[in-house]
mmCIF file of C-alpha atoms in Angstrom:
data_model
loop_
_atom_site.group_PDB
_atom_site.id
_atom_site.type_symbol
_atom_site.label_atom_id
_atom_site.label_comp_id
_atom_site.label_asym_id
_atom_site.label_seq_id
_atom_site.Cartn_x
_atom_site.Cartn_y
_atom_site.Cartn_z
ATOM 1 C CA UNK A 1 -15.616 16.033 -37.995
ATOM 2 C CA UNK A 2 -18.597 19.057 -38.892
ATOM 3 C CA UNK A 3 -18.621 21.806 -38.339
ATOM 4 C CA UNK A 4 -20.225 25.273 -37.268
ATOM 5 C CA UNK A 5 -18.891 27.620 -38.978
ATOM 6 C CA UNK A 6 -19.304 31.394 -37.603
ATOM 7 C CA UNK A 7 -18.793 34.669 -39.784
ATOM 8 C CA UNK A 8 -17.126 37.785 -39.161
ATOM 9 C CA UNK A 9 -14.382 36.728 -36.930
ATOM 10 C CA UNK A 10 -14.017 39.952 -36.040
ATOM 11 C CA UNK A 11 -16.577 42.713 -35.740
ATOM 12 C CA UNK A 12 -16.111 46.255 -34.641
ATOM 13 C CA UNK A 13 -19.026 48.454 -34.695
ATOM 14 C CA UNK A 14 -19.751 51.972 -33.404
ATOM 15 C CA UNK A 15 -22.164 51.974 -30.312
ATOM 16 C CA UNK A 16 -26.184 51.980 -31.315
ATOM 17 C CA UNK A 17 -25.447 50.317 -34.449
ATOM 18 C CA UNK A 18 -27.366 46.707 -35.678
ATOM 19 C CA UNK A 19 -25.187 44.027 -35.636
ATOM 20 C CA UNK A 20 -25.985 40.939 -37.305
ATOM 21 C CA UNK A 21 -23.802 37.682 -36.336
ATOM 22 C CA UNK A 22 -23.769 35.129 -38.781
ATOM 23 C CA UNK A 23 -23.810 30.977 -37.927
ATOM 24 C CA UNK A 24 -23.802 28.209 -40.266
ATOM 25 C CA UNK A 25 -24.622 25.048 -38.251
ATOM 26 C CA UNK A 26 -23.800 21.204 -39.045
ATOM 27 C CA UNK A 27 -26.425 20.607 -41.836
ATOM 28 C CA UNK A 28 -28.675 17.621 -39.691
ATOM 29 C CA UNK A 29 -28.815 18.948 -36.824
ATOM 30 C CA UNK A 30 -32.137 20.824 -35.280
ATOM 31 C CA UNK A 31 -30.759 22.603 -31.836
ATOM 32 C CA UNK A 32 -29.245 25.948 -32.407
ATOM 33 C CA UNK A 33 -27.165 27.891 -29.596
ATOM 34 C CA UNK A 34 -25.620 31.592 -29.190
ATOM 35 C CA UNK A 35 -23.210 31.904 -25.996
ATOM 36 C CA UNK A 36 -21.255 35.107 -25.287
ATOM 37 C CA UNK A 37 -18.091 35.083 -23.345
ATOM 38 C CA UNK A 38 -17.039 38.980 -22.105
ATOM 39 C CA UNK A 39 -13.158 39.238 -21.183
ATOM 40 C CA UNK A 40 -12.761 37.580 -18.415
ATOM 41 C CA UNK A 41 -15.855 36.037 -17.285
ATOM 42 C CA UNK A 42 -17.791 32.969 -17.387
ATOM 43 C CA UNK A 43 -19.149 31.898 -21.208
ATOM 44 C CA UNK A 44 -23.173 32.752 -20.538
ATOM 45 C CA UNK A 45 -25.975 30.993 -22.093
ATOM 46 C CA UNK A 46 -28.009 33.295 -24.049
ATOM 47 C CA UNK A 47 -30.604 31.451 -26.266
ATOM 48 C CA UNK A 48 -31.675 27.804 -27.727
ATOM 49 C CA UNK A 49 -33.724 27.637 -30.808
ATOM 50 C CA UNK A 50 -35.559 24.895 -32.321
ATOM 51 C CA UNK A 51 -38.601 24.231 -34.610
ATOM 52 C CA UNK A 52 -38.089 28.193 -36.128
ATOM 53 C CA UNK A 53 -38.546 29.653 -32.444
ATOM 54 C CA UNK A 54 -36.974 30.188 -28.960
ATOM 55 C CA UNK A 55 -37.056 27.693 -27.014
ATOM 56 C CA UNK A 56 -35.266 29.149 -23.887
ATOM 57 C CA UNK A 57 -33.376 32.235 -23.245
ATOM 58 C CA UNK A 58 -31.470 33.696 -20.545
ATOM 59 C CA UNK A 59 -32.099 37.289 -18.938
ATOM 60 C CA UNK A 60 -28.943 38.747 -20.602
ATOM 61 C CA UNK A 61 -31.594 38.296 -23.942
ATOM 62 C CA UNK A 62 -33.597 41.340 -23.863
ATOM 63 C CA UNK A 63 -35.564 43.043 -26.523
ATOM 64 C CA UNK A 64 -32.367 44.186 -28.323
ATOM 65 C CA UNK A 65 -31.576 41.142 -29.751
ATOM 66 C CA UNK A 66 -33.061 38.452 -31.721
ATOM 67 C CA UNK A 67 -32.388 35.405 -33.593
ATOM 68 C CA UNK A 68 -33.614 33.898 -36.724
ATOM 69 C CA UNK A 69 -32.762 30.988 -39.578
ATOM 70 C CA UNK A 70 -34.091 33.010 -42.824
ATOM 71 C CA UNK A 71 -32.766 30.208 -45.206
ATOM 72 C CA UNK A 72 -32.471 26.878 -43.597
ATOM 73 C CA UNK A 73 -28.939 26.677 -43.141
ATOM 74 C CA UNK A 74 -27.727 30.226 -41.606
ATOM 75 C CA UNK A 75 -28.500 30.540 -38.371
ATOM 76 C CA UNK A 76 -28.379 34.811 -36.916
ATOM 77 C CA UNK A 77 -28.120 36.677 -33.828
ATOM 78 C CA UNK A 78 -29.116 40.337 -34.293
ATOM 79 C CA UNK A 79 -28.395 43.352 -31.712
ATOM 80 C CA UNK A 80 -30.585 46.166 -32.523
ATOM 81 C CA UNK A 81 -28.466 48.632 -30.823
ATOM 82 C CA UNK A 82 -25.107 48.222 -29.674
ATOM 83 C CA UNK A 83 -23.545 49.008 -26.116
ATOM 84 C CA UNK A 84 -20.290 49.300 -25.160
ATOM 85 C CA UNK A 85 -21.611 45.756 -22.877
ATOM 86 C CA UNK A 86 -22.252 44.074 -25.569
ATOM 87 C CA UNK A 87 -18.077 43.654 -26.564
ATOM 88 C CA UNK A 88 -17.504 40.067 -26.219
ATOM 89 C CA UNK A 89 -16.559 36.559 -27.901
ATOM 90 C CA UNK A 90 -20.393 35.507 -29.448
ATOM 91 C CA UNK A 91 -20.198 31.810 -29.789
ATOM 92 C CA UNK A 92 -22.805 30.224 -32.098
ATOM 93 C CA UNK A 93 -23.195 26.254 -31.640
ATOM 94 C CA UNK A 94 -25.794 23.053 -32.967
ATOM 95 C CA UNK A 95 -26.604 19.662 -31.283
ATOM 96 C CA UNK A 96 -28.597 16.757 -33.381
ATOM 97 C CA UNK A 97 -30.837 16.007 -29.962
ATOM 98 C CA UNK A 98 -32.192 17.583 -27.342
ATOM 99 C CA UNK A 99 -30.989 16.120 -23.257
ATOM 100 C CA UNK A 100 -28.822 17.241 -21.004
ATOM 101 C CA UNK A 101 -25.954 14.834 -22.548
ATOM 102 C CA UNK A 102 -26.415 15.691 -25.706
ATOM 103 C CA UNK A 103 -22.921 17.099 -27.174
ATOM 104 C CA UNK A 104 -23.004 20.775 -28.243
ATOM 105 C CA UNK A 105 -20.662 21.556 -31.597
ATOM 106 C CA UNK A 106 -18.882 25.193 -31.343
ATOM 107 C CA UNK A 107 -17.949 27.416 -33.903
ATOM 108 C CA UNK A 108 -14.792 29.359 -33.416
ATOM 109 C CA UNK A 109 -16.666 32.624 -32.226
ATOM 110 C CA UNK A 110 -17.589 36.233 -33.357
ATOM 111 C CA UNK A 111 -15.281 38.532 -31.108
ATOM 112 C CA UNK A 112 -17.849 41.940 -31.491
ATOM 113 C CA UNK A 113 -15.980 45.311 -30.385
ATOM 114 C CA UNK A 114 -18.445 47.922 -29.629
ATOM 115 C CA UNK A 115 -16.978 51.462 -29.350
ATOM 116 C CA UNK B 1 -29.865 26.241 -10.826
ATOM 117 C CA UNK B 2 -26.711 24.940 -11.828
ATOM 118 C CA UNK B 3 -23.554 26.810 -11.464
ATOM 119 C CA UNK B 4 -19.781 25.820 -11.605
ATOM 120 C CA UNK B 5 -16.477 26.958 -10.057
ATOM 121 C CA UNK B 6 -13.379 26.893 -11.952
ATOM 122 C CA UNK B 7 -10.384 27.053 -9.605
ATOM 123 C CA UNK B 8 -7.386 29.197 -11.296
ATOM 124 C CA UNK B 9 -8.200 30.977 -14.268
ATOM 125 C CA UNK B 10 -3.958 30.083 -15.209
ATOM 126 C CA UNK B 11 -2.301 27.357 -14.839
ATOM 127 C CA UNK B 12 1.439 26.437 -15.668
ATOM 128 C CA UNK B 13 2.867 23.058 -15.774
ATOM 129 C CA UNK B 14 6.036 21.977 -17.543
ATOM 130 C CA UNK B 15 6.256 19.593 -20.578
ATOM 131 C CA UNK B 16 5.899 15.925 -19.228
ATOM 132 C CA UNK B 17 4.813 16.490 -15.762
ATOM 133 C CA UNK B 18 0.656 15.972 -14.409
ATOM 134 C CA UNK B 19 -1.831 18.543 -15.602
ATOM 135 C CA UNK B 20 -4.668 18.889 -12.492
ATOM 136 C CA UNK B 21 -7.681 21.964 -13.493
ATOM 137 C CA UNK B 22 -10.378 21.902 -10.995
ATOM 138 C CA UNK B 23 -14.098 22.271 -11.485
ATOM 139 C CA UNK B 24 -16.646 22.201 -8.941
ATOM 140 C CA UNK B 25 -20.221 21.851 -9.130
ATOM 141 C CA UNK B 26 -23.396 23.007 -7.709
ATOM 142 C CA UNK B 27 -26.838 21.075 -8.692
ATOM 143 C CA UNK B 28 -30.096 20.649 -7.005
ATOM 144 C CA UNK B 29 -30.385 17.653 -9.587
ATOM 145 C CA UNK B 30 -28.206 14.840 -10.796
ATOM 146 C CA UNK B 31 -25.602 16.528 -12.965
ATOM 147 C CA UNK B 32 -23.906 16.043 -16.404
ATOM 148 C CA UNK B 33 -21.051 17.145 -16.097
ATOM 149 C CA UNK B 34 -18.313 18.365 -19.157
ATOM 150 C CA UNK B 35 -14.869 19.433 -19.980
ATOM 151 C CA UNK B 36 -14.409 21.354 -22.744
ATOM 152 C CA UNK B 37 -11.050 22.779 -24.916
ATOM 153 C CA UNK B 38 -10.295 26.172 -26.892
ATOM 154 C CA UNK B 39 -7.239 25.710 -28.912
ATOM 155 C CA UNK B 40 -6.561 29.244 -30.365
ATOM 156 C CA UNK B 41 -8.556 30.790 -32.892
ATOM 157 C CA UNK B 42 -10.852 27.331 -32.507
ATOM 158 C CA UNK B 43 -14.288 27.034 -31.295
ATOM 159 C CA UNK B 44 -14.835 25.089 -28.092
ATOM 160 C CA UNK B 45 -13.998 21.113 -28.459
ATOM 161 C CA UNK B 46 -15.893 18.409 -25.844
ATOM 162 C CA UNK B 47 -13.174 16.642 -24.613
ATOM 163 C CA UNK B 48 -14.852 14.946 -22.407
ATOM 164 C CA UNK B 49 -18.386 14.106 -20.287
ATOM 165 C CA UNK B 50 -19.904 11.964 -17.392
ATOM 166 C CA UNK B 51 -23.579 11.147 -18.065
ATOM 167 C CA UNK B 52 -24.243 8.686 -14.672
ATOM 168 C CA UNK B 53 -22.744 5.277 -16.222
ATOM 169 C CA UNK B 54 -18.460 5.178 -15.116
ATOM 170 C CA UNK B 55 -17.462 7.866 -12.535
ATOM 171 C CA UNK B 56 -14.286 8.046 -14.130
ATOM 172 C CA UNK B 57 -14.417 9.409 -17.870
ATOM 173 C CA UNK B 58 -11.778 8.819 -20.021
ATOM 174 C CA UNK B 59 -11.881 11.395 -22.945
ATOM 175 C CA UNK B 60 -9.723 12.446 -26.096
ATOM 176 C CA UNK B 61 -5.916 13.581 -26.244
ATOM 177 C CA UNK B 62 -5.295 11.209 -23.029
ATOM 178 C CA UNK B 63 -7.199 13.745 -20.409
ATOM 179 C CA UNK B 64 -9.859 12.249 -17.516
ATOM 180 C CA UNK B 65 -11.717 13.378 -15.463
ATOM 181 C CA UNK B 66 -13.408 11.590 -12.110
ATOM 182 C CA UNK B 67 -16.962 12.726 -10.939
ATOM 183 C CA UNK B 68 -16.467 12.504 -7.007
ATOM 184 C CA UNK B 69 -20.065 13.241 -5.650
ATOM 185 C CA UNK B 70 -19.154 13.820 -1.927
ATOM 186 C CA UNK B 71 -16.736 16.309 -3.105
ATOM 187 C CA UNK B 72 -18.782 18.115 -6.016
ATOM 188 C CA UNK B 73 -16.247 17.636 -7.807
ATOM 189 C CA UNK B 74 -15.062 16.569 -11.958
ATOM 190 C CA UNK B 75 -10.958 17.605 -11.965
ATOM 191 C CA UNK B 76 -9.670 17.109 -15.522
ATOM 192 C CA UNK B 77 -6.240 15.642 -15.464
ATOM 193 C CA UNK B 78 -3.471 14.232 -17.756
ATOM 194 C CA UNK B 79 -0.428 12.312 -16.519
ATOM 195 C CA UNK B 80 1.779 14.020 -18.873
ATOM 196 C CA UNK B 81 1.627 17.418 -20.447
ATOM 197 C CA UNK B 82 2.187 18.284 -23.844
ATOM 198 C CA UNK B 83 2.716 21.333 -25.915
ATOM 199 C CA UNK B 84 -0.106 20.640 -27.573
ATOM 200 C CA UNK B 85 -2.119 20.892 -24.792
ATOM 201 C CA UNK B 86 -1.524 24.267 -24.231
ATOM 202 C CA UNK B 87 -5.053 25.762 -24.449
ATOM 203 C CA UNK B 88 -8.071 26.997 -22.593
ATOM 204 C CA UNK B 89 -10.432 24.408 -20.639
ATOM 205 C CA UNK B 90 -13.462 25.021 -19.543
ATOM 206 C CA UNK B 91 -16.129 22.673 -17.026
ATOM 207 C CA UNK B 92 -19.952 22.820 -18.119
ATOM 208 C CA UNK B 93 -22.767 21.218 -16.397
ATOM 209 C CA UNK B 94 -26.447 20.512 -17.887
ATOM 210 C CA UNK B 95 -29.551 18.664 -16.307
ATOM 211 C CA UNK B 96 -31.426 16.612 -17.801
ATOM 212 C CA UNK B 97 -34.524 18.799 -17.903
ATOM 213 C CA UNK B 98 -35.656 19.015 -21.519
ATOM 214 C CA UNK B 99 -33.489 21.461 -23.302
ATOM 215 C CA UNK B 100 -31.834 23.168 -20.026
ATOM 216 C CA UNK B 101 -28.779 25.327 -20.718
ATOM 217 C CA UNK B 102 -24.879 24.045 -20.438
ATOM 218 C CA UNK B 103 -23.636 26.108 -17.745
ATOM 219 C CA UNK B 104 -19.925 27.270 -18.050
ATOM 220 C CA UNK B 105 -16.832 27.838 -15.532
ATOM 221 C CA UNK B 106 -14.725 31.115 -16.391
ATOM 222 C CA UNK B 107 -12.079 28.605 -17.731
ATOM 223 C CA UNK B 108 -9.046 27.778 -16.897
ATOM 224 C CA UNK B 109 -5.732 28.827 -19.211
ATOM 225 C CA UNK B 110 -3.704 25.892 -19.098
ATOM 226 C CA UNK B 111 0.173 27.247 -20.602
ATOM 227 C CA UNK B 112 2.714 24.350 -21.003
ATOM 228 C CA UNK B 113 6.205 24.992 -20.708
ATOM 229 C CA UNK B 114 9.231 23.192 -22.473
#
């Protein structure tokens, strides 16, 4: 089966430093995803992109971060400035379609370590 | 807005006997509803989902899961539990409102013992 592939594995990064998280979705299809899972709690929804823009985001997606697909195949969520909040497992993911039973593909997560 | 409730963020069954995790729902709307899997160092797996058609879902690795409206409820279960199936599980639920978020539980660790 695809697959999204997510790079680092593993980021640690001193707190107010950029932080760019790198996503590679399944080649066909046009729905792009970042979750974020902190130790502990629920995984939380943080933005949907399609057509080169957002197409919904959460509250937890404030002006620190953004996302953007600079070549057609990578797929990136920047934080502008780190806090020691933002530690957590970043989860990138892709769906062909659009609908509420449309299947979501995962990669196997950024765990970003702000200290 | 959508929310769900994952009861027991560990559970413990031995090898062979029934695996039960628990997910409630909450919807205004007519849910879908979805069980997902994180084997370790894996990214999240849909192992299963209800759309509205069969109220019981039959889904990969021999796990199902019933969608009991009166109850809010979509429990995942498998009659017998495998090694293998030690991972984390987590319940999702999406409307079907344009391009609405999945909604996740806090998961549930699911450790199987020999």
């Amino acid at each position: 089966e695809p697959e999204v592939t997510q790079t680092p594995s593993h980021q640690v990064t001193q707190m107010g430093q950029e932080v760019i998280l790198r996503c590679v979705p399944i080649s066909n299809h046009l729905y792009f995803y970042w979750y974020r899972q902190i130790l502990g709690q629920k995984v939380e929804f943080l933005v949907s992109f399609y057509n080169n823009e957002i197409s919904e985001k959460s509250e937890i997606f404030d002006d620190q971060f953004s996302v953007e697909r600079p070549d057609g195949s990578n797929f990136t969520l920047k934080i502008r400035s780190t806090k020691l909040e933002d530690s957590a497992m970043y989860f990138c993911a892709s769906s062909e379609r659009v609908g509420g039973n449309e299947k979501l593909f995962f990669g196997s997560g950024t765990q970003l370590s702000v200290l | 807005a959508q929310s769900v409730t994952q009861l027991g963020s560990h559970v413990s069954v031995s090898e062979g006997a029934l695996v039960l995790l628990r997910c409630n729902y909450s919807s205004s709307v007519p849910p879908y509803l979805f069980w997902y899997v994180q084997y370790p160092n894996q990214g999240l797996q849909l192992l299963l989902k209800y759309t509205s058609a069969a109220t019981l879902v039959k889904g990969i690795n021999g796990f199902e899961a019933e969608f009991k409206k009166s109850e809010t409820s979509f429990h995942l279960t498998k009659p017998s539990a495998h090694m293998s199936d030690a991972a984390e599980y987590f319940c999702a639920v999406r409307t079907n409102s344009g391009n609405t978020p999945l909604v996740f539980g806090k998961g549930t660790r699911l450790s199987v013992i020999a």
